[in-house]
Each structure stands twice: as structure tokens, then as C-alpha cells.
Amino acid sequence: MDDFSALGEKLKNTRNKMGLSLSEVSSRTGVSKTMLSQIERSESMPTIATVWKIANGLKMKLETLLGNSNTLYDVKSIDDMIPIKDNDGRFIIYSIFPFSPTSGFEVFYGIFKPGCNYSNPNHENSSTEQLFVSQGELELVVGKNTYSIKAGSSISFDSREEHRYINPGEVDANVLIIVNYE
């Protein structure tokens, strides 16, 4: 979208999906209600700094806000993604579907190497986490309880509780994780 022609429509649709008024978006973004209204009606072409403020205030990626609203499908390869690694490289996670305020969740693909013992502090802004193990085995410690999740099994838990992922096996544990936000 080189000319920002679809920005107004995208902003208005996102705001409506989130159930926000112009005043609420203004409060979250620091962009005046008048400017937001003008952008939605395509009467004003904002600076990139203003678009950044809107994206950050709505907790969405800039490219999502600027994205082509006509694109229904976007095929992405994990080979093109940059993972986050922790626990001396034994915990590798890819953001498959980044957080979107319209969906309220994000999806990760995690690889827990043998010997991984990764502690994840509670997520203050999320409510639940769903985890599905597609390969290997993972021990999940939530609070004082330990759950053994083998390939083909899943669990849903309160992500606000402190939790730890442990791979006690000898093969990688491949896991799909969905984090839901309030």
C-alpha cells in the first residue's frame, strides 16, 4: 500500500472489530480523535510516525496495519522466520501467527531440545495457554503441579501461573502453543 489508500478502511475495520470508539483509540495511541477520524475517512494521509503510534497503541504490527486488505491468504515458511532461542539453545520458538488485537491470540511453534528446562514467568496480560505436542514428550510444571504431555496430547492452562517446560526425553519435543489474551 504505497499511497496509504486502504489505511483508513483498515483502521476503521480494526477499531470496530476491537469494539473501540475513536476516543478509546485516541487514548491508547496518543493520536487525536480528529486525526483518527480524518484518517478513517481518507481525508488525511498520516506521517509514518503517526502510523507507528497507531500500530503500537493498538498492539499490532505495523505491516498488519499497512497490509493489503485484499490479501486473504499469506503462505509463510518457517525457513524464512527468525526463531528466538533460550536455555542455551535448547528452547527454540517461532512466532507463527503474531498477536493480533482482532483475534486476541498468538500462535507459536516451539522446539524443546533434550535437557531443556525453561521457566516462563506468568503472563500478566494473557489468560490461557493451549499446548499441543506433535513429537516427543514434554513435562509442563504449572504452579506445584507437573503434567506429562506425550506426542498427540494437549493441555490448556492458566498462563498467569508460573510455568516451566521440561524435555526429559532423548528427542526434540515439537510443540504448538496458542496464547490467548484478555
Coordinates of C-alpha atoms in Angstrom, one line a residue:
M1 CA 0.0 0.0 0.0
D2 CA 2.2 2.8 -1.3
D3 CA -0.3 5.6 -1.0
F4 CA -1.9 4.7 2.3
S5 CA -5.2 4.4 0.3
A6 CA -6.5 1.5 2.3
L7 CA -5.2 2.6 5.7
G8 CA -8.4 4.4 6.7
E9 CA -10.6 1.4 5.9
K10 CA -8.2 -1.0 7.7
L11 CA -8.1 1.3 10.8
K12 CA -11.9 1.6 10.9
N13 CA -12.4 -2.2 10.5
T14 CA -9.8 -3.0 13.2
R15 CA -11.3 -0.4 15.6
N16 CA -14.8 -1.8 15.0
K17 CA -13.6 -5.5 15.5
M18 CA -11.9 -4.4 18.7
G19 CA -15.1 -2.6 19.8
L20 CA -13.3 0.6 20.4
S21 CA -14.6 4.2 20.0
L22 CA -12.4 6.9 18.4
S23 CA -11.9 8.3 21.9
E24 CA -10.6 5.0 23.1
V25 CA -8.2 4.6 20.2
S26 CA -7.0 8.2 20.7
S27 CA -6.3 7.4 24.4
R28 CA -4.4 4.3 23.5
T29 CA -2.3 5.8 20.7
G30 CA -1.8 9.4 21.6
V31 CA -3.2 10.4 18.2
S32 CA -6.0 12.9 18.3
K33 CA -9.6 11.8 17.8
T34 CA -9.9 14.4 14.9
M35 CA -6.8 13.0 13.2
L36 CA -8.0 9.4 13.6
S37 CA -11.4 10.3 12.1
Q38 CA -9.8 12.1 9.2
I39 CA -7.6 9.0 8.5
E40 CA -10.6 6.7 8.6
R41 CA -12.4 8.9 6.1
S42 CA -9.2 9.1 3.9
E43 CA -9.2 12.8 4.3
S44 CA -5.7 12.9 5.8
M45 CA -2.6 10.9 4.9
P46 CA -0.7 10.4 8.2
T47 CA 3.1 10.5 8.6
I48 CA 4.8 7.2 9.2
A49 CA 5.4 8.3 12.8
T50 CA 1.6 8.6 13.3
V51 CA 1.0 5.2 11.7
W52 CA 3.6 3.8 14.2
K53 CA 1.8 5.4 17.1
I54 CA -1.5 3.8 15.9
A55 CA 0.0 0.4 15.4
N56 CA 1.8 0.4 18.8
G57 CA -1.2 1.7 20.6
L58 CA -3.4 -1.0 19.2
K59 CA -0.7 -3.6 19.9
M60 CA -0.4 -4.7 16.3
K61 CA 2.5 -5.0 13.8
L62 CA 3.0 -2.0 11.5
E63 CA 2.8 -4.2 8.5
T64 CA -0.6 -5.6 9.7
L65 CA -2.0 -2.1 9.8
L66 CA -0.5 -1.2 6.5
G67 CA -1.2 -4.6 4.9
N68 CA -3.1 -5.1 1.8
S69 CA -6.6 -5.7 2.9
N70 CA -7.3 -7.6 -0.3
T71 CA -4.9 -10.4 0.6
L72 CA -6.8 -13.2 2.1
Y73 CA -4.0 -15.8 2.3
D74 CA -0.4 -15.4 3.1
V75 CA 1.8 -18.6 3.0
K76 CA 4.8 -18.3 5.2
S77 CA 7.6 -20.8 5.6
I78 CA 9.3 -21.5 8.9
D79 CA 12.6 -21.5 6.9
D80 CA 12.1 -17.7 6.4
M81 CA 11.4 -17.0 10.1
I82 CA 13.9 -16.0 12.7
P83 CA 13.4 -18.0 15.9
I84 CA 14.0 -16.9 19.5
K85 CA 16.4 -19.1 21.3
D86 CA 16.9 -19.5 25.1
N87 CA 18.1 -22.0 27.6
D88 CA 21.5 -22.4 25.8
G89 CA 19.7 -23.1 22.5
R90 CA 17.6 -25.9 24.0
F91 CA 14.4 -23.8 23.7
I92 CA 13.6 -22.5 20.1
I93 CA 10.4 -20.7 19.4
Y94 CA 8.9 -19.3 16.2
S95 CA 6.1 -16.8 16.1
I96 CA 3.8 -18.5 13.5
F97 CA 0.9 -16.1 13.9
P98 CA 1.9 -12.9 15.8
F99 CA -0.5 -11.3 18.2
S100 CA -3.4 -9.5 16.6
P101 CA -5.8 -7.4 18.6
T102 CA -8.7 -8.5 16.4
S103 CA -8.1 -12.2 17.1
G104 CA -6.8 -11.8 20.7
F105 CA -4.3 -14.6 20.5
E106 CA -0.9 -15.6 19.0
V107 CA 0.5 -18.9 17.9
F108 CA 4.0 -20.3 18.4
Y109 CA 5.8 -23.3 17.2
G110 CA 8.3 -24.5 19.8
I111 CA 11.2 -27.0 19.7
F112 CA 12.3 -28.1 23.1
K113 CA 15.6 -29.9 22.8
P114 CA 16.5 -32.8 25.1
G115 CA 17.5 -31.4 28.5
C116 CA 15.5 -28.3 28.1
N117 CA 14.3 -26.9 31.4
Y118 CA 12.8 -23.5 30.6
S119 CA 11.0 -21.4 33.1
N120 CA 8.4 -19.0 31.8
P121 CA 7.2 -16.4 34.3
N122 CA 3.5 -15.8 34.5
H123 CA 2.0 -13.8 31.6
E124 CA 0.2 -10.8 33.2
N125 CA -1.7 -9.9 30.1
S126 CA -2.7 -13.3 28.9
S127 CA -5.4 -15.6 30.3
T128 CA -4.8 -19.1 28.9
E129 CA -2.3 -21.1 27.0
Q130 CA -3.0 -24.2 24.9
L131 CA -0.2 -26.6 24.2
F132 CA -0.1 -29.5 21.7
V133 CA 2.8 -31.9 21.5
S134 CA 3.3 -33.2 18.0
Q135 CA 6.5 -35.1 18.6
G136 CA 8.4 -36.2 21.7
E137 CA 7.4 -35.6 25.2
L138 CA 7.2 -32.5 27.4
E139 CA 6.7 -32.1 31.1
L140 CA 4.8 -29.0 32.0
V141 CA 5.0 -27.7 35.5
V142 CA 2.2 -25.2 36.4
G143 CA 2.5 -23.9 39.9
K144 CA 3.1 -27.0 42.0
N145 CA 1.6 -29.5 39.5
T146 CA 3.5 -31.5 36.9
Y147 CA 1.9 -32.8 33.7
S148 CA 3.4 -35.2 31.3
I149 CA 2.3 -34.5 27.7
K150 CA 3.2 -37.0 25.1
A151 CA 3.0 -36.7 21.3
G152 CA -0.6 -36.4 20.2
S153 CA -1.7 -34.9 23.6
S154 CA -2.6 -31.4 24.6
I155 CA -3.3 -29.3 27.7
S156 CA -4.9 -25.9 28.4
F157 CA -3.8 -24.0 31.5
D158 CA -3.9 -20.6 33.2
S159 CA -0.9 -18.8 31.7
R160 CA -0.9 -16.3 34.6
E161 CA 0.5 -19.0 36.8
E162 CA 4.3 -19.5 36.8
H163 CA 5.1 -22.4 34.5
R164 CA 8.1 -24.4 33.3
Y165 CA 8.7 -26.6 30.2
I166 CA 11.0 -29.6 30.6
N167 CA 12.1 -32.1 27.9
P168 CA 13.0 -35.3 29.8
G169 CA 13.4 -37.3 26.6
E170 CA 16.1 -38.0 24.2
V171 CA 14.4 -36.5 21.1
D172 CA 13.1 -33.0 20.4
A173 CA 9.7 -32.1 21.6
N174 CA 7.9 -30.2 18.9
V175 CA 5.0 -28.2 20.3
L176 CA 2.3 -25.8 19.0
I177 CA 1.4 -23.1 21.6
I178 CA -1.6 -20.8 21.5
V179 CA -1.6 -17.9 23.9
N180 CA -4.9 -16.1 24.5
Y181 CA -5.1 -12.6 25.7
E182 CA -7.8 -10.8 27.7

